[in-house]
CSV table of C-alpha atoms and ligand atoms in Angstrom, one decimal:
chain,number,residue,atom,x,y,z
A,502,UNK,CA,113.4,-97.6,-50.2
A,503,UNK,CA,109.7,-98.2,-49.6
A,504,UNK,CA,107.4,-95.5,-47.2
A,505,UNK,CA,103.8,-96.2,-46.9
A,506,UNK,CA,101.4,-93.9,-49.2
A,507,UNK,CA,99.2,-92.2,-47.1
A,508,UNK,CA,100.5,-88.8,-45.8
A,509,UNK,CA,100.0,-87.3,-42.5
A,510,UNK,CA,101.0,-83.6,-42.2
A,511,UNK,CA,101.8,-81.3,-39.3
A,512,UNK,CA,97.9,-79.9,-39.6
A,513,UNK,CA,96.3,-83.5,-39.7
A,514,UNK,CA,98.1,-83.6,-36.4
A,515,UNK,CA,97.1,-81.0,-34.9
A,516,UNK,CA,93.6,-82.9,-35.1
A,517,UNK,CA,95.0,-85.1,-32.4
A,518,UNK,CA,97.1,-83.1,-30.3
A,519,UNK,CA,97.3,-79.5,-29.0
A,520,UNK,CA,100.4,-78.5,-31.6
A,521,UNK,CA,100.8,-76.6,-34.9
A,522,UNK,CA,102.3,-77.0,-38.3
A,523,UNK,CA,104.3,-73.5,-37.0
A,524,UNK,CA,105.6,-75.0,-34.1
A,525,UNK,CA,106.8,-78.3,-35.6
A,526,UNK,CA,108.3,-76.5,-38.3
A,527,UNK,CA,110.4,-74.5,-36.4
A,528,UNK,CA,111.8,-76.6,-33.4
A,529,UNK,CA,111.7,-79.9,-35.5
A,530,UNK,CA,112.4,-79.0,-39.6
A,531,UNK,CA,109.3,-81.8,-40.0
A,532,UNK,CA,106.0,-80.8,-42.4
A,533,UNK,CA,104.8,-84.5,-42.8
A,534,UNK,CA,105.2,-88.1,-42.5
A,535,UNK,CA,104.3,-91.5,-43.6
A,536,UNK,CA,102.0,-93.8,-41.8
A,537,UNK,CA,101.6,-97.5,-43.0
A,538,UNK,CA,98.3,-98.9,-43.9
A,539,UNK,CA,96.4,-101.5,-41.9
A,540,UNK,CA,98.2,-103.8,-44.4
A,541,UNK,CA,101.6,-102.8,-44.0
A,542,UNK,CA,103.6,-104.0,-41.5
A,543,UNK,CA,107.8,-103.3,-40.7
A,544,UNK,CA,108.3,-106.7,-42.3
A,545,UNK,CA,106.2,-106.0,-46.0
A,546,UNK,CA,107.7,-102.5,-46.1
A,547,UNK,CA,111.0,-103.9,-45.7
A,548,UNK,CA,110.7,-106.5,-48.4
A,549,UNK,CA,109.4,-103.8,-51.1
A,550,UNK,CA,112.7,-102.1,-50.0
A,551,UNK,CA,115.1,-105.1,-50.2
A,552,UNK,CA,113.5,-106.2,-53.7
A,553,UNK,CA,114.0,-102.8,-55.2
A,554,UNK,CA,117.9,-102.9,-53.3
A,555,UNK,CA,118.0,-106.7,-55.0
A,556,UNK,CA,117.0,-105.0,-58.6
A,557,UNK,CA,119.9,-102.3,-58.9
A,558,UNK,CA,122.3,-104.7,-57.4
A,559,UNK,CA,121.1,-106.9,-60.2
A,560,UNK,CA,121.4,-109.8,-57.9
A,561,UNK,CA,119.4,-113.1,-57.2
A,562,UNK,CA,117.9,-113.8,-53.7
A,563,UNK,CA,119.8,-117.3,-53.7
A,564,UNK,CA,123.2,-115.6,-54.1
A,565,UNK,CA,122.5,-113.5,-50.2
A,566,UNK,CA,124.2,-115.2,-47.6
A,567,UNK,CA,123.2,-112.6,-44.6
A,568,UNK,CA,120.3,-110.8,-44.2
A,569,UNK,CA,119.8,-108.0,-41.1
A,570,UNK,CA,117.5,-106.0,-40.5
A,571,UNK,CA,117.6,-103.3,-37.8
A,572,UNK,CA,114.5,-102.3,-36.4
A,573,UNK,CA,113.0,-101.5,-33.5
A,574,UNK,CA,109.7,-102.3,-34.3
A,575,UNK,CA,109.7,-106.1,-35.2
A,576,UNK,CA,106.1,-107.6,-35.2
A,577,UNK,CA,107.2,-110.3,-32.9
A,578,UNK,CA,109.8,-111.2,-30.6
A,579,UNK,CA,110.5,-114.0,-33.1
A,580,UNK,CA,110.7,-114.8,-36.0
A,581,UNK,CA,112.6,-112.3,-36.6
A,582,UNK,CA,111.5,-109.3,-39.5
A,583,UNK,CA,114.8,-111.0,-41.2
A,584,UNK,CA,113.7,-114.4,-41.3
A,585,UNK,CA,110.1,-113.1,-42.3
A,586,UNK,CA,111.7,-111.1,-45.3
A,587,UNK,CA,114.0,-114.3,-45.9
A,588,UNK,CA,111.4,-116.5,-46.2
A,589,UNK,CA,109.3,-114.2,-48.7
A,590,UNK,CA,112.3,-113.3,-50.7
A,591,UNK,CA,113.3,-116.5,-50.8
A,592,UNK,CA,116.8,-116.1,-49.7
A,593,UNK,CA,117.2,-120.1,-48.8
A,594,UNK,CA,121.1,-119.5,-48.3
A,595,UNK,CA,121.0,-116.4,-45.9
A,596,UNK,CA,121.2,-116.4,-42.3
A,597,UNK,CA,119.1,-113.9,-41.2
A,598,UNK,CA,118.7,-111.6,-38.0
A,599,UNK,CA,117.1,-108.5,-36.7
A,600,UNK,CA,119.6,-106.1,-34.6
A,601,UNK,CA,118.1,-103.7,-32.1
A,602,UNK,CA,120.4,-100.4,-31.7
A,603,UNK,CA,117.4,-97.9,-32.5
A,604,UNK,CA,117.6,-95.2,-34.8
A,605,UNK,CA,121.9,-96.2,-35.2
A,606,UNK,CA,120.6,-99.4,-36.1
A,607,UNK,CA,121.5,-99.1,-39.4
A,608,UNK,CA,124.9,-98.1,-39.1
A,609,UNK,CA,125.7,-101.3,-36.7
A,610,UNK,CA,124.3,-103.1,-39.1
A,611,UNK,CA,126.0,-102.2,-42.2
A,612,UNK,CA,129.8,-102.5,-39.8
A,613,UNK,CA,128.2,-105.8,-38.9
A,614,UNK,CA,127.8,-107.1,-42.7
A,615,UNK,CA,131.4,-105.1,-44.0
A,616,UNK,CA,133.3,-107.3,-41.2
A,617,UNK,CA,131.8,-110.4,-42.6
A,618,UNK,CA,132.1,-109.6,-45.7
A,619,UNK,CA,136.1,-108.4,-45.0
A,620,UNK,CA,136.7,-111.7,-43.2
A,621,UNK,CA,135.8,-114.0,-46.2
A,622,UNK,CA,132.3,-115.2,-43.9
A,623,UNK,CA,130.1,-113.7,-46.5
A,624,UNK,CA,129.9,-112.5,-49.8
A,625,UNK,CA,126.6,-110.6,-50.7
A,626,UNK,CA,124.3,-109.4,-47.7
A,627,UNK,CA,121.1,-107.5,-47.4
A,628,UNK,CA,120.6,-104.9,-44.6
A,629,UNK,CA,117.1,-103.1,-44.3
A,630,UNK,CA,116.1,-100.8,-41.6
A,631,UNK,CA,112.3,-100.8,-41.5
A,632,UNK,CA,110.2,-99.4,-39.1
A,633,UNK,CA,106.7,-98.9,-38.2
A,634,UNK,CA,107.1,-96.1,-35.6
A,635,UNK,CA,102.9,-95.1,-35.9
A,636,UNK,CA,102.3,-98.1,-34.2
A,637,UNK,CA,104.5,-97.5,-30.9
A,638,UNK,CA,104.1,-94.1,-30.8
A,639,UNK,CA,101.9,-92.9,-27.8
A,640,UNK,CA,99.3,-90.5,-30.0
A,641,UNK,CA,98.6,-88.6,-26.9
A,642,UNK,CA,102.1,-86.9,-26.0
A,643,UNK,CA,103.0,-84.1,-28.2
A,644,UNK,CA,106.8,-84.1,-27.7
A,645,UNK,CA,107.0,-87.8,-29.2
A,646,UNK,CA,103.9,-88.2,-31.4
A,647,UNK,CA,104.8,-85.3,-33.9
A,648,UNK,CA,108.5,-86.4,-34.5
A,649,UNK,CA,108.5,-90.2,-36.1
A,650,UNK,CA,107.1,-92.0,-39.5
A,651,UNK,CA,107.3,-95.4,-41.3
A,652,UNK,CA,109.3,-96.5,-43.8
A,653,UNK,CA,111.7,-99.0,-44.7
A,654,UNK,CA,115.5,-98.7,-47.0
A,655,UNK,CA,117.6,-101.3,-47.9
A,656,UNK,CA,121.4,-101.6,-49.0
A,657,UNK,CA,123.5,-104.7,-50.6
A,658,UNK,CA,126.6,-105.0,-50.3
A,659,UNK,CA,129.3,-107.6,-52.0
A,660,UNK,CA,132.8,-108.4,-51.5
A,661,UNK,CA,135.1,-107.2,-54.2
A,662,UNK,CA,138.8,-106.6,-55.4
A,663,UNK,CA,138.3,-103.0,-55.7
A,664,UNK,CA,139.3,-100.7,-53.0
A,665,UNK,CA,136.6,-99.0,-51.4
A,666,UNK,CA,133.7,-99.4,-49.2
A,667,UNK,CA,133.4,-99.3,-45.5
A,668,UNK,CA,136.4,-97.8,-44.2
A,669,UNK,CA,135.7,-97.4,-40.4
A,670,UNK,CA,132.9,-97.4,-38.1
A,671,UNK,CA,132.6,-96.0,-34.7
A,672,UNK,CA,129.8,-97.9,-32.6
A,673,UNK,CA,129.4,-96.5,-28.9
A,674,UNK,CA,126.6,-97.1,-26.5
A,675,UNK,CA,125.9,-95.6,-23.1
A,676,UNK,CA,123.2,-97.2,-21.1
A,677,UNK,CA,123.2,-94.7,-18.3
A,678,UNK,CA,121.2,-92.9,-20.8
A,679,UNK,CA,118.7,-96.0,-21.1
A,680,UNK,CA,115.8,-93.9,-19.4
A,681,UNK,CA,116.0,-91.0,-21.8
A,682,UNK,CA,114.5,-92.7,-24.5
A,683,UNK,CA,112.6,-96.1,-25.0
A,684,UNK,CA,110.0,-98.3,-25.6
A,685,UNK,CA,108.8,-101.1,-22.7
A,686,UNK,CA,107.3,-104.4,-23.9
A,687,UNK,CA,106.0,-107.2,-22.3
A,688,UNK,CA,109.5,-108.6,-21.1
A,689,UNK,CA,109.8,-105.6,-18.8
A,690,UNK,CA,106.8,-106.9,-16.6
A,691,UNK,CA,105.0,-110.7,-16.4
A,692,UNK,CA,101.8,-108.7,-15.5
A,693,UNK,CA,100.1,-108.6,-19.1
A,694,UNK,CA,97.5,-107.1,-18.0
A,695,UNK,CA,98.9,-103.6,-16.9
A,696,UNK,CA,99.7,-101.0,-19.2
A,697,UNK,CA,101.5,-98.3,-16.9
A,698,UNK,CA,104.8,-99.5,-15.3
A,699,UNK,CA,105.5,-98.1,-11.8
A,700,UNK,CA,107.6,-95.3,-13.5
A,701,UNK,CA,104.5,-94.2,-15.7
A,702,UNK,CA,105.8,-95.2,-19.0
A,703,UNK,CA,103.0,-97.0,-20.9
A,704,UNK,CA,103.8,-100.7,-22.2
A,705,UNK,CA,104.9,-100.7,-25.9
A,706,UNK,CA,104.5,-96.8,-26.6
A,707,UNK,CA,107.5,-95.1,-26.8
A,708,UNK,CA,108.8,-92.0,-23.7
A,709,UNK,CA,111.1,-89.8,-24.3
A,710,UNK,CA,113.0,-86.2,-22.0
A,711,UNK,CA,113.5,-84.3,-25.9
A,712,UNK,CA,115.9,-82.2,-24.4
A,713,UNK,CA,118.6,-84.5,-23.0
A,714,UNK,CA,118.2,-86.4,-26.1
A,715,UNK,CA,118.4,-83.2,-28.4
A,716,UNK,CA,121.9,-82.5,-26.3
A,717,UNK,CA,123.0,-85.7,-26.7
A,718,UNK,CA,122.8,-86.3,-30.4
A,719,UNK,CA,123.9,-82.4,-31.4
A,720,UNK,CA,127.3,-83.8,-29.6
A,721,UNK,CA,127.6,-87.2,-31.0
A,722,UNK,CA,127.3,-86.6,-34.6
A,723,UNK,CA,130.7,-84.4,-34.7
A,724,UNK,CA,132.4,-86.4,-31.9
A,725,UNK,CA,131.7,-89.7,-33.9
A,726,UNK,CA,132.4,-88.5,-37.5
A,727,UNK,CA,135.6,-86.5,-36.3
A,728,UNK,CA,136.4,-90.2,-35.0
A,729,UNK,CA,136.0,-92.0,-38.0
A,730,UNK,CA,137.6,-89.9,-40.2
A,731,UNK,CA,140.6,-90.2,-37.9
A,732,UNK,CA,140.5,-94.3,-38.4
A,733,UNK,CA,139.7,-93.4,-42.1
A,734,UNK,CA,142.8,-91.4,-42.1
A,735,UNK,CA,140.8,-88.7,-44.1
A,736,UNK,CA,138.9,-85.4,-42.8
A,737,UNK,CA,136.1,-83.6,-43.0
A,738,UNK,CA,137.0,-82.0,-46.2
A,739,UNK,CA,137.4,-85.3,-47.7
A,740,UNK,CA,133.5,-86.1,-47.1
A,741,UNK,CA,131.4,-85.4,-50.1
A,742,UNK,CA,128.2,-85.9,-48.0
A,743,UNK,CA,127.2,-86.6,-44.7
A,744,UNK,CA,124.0,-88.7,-44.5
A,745,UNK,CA,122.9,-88.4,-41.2
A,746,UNK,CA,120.1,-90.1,-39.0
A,747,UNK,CA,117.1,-88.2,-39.6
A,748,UNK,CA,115.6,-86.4,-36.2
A,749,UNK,CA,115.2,-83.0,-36.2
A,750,UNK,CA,117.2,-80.5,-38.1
A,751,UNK,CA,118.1,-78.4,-35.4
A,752,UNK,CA,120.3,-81.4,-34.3
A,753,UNK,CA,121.9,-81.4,-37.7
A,754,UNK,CA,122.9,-77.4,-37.9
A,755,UNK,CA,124.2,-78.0,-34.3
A,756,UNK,CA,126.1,-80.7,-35.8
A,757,UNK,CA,127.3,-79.0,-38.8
A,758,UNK,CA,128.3,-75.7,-36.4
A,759,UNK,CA,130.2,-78.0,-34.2
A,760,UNK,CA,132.2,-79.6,-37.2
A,761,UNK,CA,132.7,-76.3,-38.7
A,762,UNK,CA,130.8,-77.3,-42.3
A,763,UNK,CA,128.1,-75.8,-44.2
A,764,UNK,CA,124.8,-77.6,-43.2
A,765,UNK,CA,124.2,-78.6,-47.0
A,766,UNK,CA,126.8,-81.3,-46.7
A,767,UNK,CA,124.4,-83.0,-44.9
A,768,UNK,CA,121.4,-84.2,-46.6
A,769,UNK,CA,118.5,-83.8,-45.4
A,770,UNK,CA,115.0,-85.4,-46.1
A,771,UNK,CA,113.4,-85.5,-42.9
A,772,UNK,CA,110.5,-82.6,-43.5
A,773,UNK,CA,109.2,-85.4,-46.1
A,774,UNK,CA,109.1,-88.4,-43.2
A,775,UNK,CA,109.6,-87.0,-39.7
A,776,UNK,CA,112.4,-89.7,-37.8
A,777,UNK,CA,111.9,-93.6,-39.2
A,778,UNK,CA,114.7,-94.5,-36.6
A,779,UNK,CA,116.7,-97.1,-38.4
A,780,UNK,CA,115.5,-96.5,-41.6
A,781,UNK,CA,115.8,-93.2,-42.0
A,782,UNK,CA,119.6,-93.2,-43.3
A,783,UNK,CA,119.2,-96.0,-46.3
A,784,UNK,CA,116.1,-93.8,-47.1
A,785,UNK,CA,118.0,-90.7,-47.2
A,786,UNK,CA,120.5,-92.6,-49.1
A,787,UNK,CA,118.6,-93.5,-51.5
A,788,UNK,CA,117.3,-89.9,-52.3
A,789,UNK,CA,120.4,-88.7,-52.0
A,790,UNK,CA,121.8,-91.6,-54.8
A,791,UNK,CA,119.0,-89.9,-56.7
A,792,UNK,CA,119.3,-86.4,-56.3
A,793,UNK,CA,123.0,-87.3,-58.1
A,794,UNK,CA,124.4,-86.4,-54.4
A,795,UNK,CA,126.5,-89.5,-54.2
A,796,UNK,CA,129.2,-90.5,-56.8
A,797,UNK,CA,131.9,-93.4,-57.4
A,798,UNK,CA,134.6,-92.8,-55.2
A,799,UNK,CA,133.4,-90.6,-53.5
A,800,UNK,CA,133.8,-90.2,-49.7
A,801,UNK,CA,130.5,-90.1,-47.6
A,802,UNK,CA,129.6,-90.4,-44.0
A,803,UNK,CA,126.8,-91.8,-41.5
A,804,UNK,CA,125.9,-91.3,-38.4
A,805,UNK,CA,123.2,-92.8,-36.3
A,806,UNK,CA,122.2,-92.0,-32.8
A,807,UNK,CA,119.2,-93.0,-30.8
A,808,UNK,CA,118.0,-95.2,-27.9
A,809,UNK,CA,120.2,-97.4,-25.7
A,810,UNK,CA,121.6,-94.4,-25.8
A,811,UNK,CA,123.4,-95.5,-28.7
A,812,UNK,CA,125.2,-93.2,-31.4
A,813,UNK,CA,127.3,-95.0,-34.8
A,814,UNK,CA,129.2,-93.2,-37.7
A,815,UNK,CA,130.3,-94.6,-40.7
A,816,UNK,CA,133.3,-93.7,-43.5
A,817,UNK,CA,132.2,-95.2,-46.8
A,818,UNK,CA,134.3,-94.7,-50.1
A,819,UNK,CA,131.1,-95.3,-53.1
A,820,UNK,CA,131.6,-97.6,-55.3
A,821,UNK,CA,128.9,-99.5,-56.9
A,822,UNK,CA,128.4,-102.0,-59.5
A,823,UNK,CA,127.1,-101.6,-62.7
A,824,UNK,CA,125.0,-104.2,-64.2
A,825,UNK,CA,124.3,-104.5,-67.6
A,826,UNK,CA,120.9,-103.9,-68.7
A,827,UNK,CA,120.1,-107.1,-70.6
A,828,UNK,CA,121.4,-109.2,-67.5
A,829,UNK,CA,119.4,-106.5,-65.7
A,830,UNK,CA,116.1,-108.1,-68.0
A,831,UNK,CA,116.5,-112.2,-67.4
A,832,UNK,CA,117.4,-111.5,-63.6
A,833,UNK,CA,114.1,-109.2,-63.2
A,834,UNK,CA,112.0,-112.5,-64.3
A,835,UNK,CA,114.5,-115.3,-62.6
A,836,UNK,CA,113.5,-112.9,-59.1
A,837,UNK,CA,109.7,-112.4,-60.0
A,838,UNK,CA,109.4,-116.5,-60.5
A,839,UNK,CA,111.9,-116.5,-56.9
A,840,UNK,CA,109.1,-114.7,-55.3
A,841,UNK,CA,106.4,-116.7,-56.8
A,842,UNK,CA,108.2,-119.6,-55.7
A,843,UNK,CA,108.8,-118.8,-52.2
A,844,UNK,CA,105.3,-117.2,-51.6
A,845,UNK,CA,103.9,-120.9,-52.6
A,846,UNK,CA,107.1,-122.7,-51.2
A,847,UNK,CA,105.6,-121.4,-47.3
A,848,UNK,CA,102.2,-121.8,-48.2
A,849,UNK,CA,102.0,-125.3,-49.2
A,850,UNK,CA,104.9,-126.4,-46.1
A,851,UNK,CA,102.3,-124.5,-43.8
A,852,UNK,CA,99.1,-126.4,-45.8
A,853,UNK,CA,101.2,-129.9,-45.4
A,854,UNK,CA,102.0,-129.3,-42.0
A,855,UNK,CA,98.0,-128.3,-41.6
A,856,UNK,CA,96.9,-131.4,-42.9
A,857,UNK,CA,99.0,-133.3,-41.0
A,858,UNK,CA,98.1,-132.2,-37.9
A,859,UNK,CA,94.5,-132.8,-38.6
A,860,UNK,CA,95.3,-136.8,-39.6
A,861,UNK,CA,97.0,-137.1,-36.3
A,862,UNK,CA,94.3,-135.6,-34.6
A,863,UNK,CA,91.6,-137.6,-36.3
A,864,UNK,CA,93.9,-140.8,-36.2
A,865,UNK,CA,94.1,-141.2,-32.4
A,866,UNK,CA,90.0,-140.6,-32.6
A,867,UNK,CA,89.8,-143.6,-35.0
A,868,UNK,CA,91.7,-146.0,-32.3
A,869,UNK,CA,89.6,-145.3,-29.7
A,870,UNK,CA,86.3,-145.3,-31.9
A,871,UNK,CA,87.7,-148.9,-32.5
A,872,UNK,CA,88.5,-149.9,-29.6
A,873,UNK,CA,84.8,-149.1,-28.1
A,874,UNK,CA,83.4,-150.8,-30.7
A,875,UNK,CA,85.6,-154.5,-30.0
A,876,UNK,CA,84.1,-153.5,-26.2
A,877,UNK,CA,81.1,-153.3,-27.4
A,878,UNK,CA,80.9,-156.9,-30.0
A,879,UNK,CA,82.5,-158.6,-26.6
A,880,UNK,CA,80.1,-157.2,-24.2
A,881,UNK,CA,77.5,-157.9,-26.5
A,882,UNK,CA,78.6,-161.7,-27.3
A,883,UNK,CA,78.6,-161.7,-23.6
B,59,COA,N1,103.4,-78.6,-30.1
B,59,COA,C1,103.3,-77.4,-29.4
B,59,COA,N2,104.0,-77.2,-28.3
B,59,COA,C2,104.7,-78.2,-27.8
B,59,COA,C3,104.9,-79.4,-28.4
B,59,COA,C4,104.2,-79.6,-29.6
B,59,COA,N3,104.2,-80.7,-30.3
B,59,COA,N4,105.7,-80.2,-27.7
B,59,COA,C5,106.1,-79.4,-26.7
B,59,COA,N5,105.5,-78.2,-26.7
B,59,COA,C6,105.6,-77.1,-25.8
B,59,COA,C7,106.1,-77.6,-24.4
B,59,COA,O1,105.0,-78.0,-23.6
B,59,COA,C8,106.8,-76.3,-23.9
B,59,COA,O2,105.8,-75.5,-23.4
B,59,COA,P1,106.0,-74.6,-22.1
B,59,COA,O3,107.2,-73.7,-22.5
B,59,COA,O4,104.8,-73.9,-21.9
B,59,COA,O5,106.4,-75.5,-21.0
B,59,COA,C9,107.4,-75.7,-25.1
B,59,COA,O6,106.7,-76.3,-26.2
B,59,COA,C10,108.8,-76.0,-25.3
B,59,COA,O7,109.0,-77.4,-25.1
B,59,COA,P2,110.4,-78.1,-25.2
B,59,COA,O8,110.3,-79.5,-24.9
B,59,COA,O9,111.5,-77.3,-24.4
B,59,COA,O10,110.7,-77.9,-26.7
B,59,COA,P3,112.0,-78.1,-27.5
B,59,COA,O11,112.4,-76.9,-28.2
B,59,COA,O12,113.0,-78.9,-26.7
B,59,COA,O13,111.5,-79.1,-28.6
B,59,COA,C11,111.6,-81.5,-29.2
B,59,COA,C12,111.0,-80.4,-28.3
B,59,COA,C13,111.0,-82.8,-28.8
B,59,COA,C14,111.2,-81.1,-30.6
B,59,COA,C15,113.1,-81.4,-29.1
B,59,COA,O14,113.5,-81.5,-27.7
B,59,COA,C16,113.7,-82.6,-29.8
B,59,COA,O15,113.6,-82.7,-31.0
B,59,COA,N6,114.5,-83.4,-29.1
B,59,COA,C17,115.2,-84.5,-29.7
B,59,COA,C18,114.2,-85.6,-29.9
B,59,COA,C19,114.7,-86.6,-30.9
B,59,COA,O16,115.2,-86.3,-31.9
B,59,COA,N7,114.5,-87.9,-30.5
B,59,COA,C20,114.8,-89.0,-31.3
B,59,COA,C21,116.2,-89.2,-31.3
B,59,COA,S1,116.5,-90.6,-32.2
């Protein structure tokens, strides 16, 4: 996982807008979230996290085949914050891709890379979410701009003989519930000069009715997991840990009322980083992993829900590989000379391709320079 440094807490918010660290507390479970630098961007936050994910898988970039990253807030249509990462990481046999599900991202992505993987397509893929929610956020409305942070989490995951892994997913989507929650862009209007559609939601900032969507998710997450346990063949008493998208935690102890478990089987981190849509369950994942929450063979859950209205759960039996440390050591310098590589790989193409274009442009320049000059020895023998 990667999350930007600086901190913003309830009370540095309540700068901004009319709210309180009291009031967030209570209806939302949030004291604080991260907020990415000038600097940092969805696609740099998500490479931090998918080189850290690359180190304990103990694997080389040149061994990926698919890389995704869910997000929902790429820097540009395309390239994609896959190919971006790609390129850095220097992943020159991946495919790469960025799905859009919102804050289930994630989850569709990870049942995305398992099929793959299951049908013999792939063998090792990266998924990130990443996401760099300060910068669609509309800092004026206090029902959106107090719930969200940035931050980025990354998984691998690799074929193998041993049982395990993703044992069912359950991806639904109901775009009735489109309005409820969303962010316009540019493709919504070929006007690029207004900001405010006709239905008053501002161009690339995000709207949102809280309480539909609060309704919404407190009945997906137990609908969904109840669902995948069912295709798991297992039930709830099998799950070890339920890692659920991180939004507000009155939506998890609906959840956990509705599903009839104790509310710590779900783990929750989101009073550190507010909601990082799709990255907020690899993030939790990976505090979870080191809180010693998650052990081999164990049974765990996730479950995403979020805009489209889309909602995603997840049965995963844990299993992960264990590298040896000295193979741990050469690999850690064969990656850092793979970055170094592919950081001057895309530097020099660009600088080539630079050049290039400037010797074209001069070249045509030259013709015609000589050209007016034969014009000018025949005029002048004239
Ligand atoms: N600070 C202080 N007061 C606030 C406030 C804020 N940040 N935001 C809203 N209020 C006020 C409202 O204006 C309202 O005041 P009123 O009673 O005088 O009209 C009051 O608090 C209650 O507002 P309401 O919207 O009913 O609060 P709520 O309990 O539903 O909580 C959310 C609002 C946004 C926290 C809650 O609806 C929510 O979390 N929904 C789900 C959002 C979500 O998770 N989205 C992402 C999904 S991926």
């Amino acid at each position: 996982m990667a999350v930007p440094e600086t901190v913003m807490t309830n009370d540095d918010l309540s700068a901004i807008v009319e709210t309180t660290d009291d009031w967030i507390r209570q209806r939302t479970g949030i004291r604080e979230r991260r907020i990415a630098s000038d600097k940092e961007t969805t696609a740099t936050l998500g490479l931090k996290a998918a080189q850290r994910a690359l180190e304990v898988a103990d694997i080389l970039p040149l061994e990926l085949d698919m890389i995704i990253v869910a997000t929902s807030t790429p820097e540009n249509v395309f390239p994609s914050t896959a190919s971006l990462i790609q390129s850095w990481l220097g992943a020159n046999k991946a495919g790469a891709f960025d799905l859009s599900a919102a804050c289930s991202g994630f989850v569709y992505a990870v049942d995305m890379a398992a099929q793959a993987i299951r049908s013999g397509r792939s063998q090792k893929a990266l998924i990130i979410g990443a996401e760099t929610m300060s910068r669609v956020l509309d800092w004026s409305d206090r029902g959106t701009c107090i719930l969200f942070g940035d931050g980025a989490g990354a998984v691998v995951l690799e074929a193998s003989s041993v049982e395990g892994g993703v044992l069912s997913a359950v991806l639904r989507s109901d775009g009735s519930g489109g309005d409820l929650l969303g962010i316009p862009t540019f493709g919504s209007t070929d006007m690029a000069e207004i900001e405010t559609l006709p239905n008053g939601h501002k161009l690339g900032k995000m709207h949102m009715n809280g309480g539909e969507v609060f309704k919404f998710a407190s009945r997906v997450i137990g609908e969904s997991i109840n669902q995948a346990l069912d295709i798991a063949g297992l039930t709830i008493k099998d799950l070890a840990l339920i890692v659920p998208h991180q939004a507000n935690l009155r939506i998890i102890a609906a959840a956990a009322r509705s599903l009839k478990v104790e509310e710590s089987l779900f783990y929750v981190n989101l009073d550190r980083y507010g909601n990082t849509s799709a990255a907020s369950i690899p993030i939790a994942l990976v505090e979870a992993i080191q809180a010693g929450r998650v052990k081999e063979n164990d049974h765990i859950a996730f479950v995403g829900f979020g805009g489209g209205l889309t909602w995603a759960s997840m049965v995963v039996k844990w299993g992960a590989p264990k590298p040896d440390d000295r193979s741990k050591m050469l690999n850690r310098q064969r990656r850092e000379a793979i970055y170094a590589f592919a950081f001057w790989r895309q530097r020099l193409i660009r600088l080539s391709r630079q050049l290039n274009d400037l010797v074209n442009r001069i070249r045509p320049n030259r013709g015609r320079l000589q050209r007016l000059r034969r014009r000018i020895d025949s005029e002048t023998l004239e």
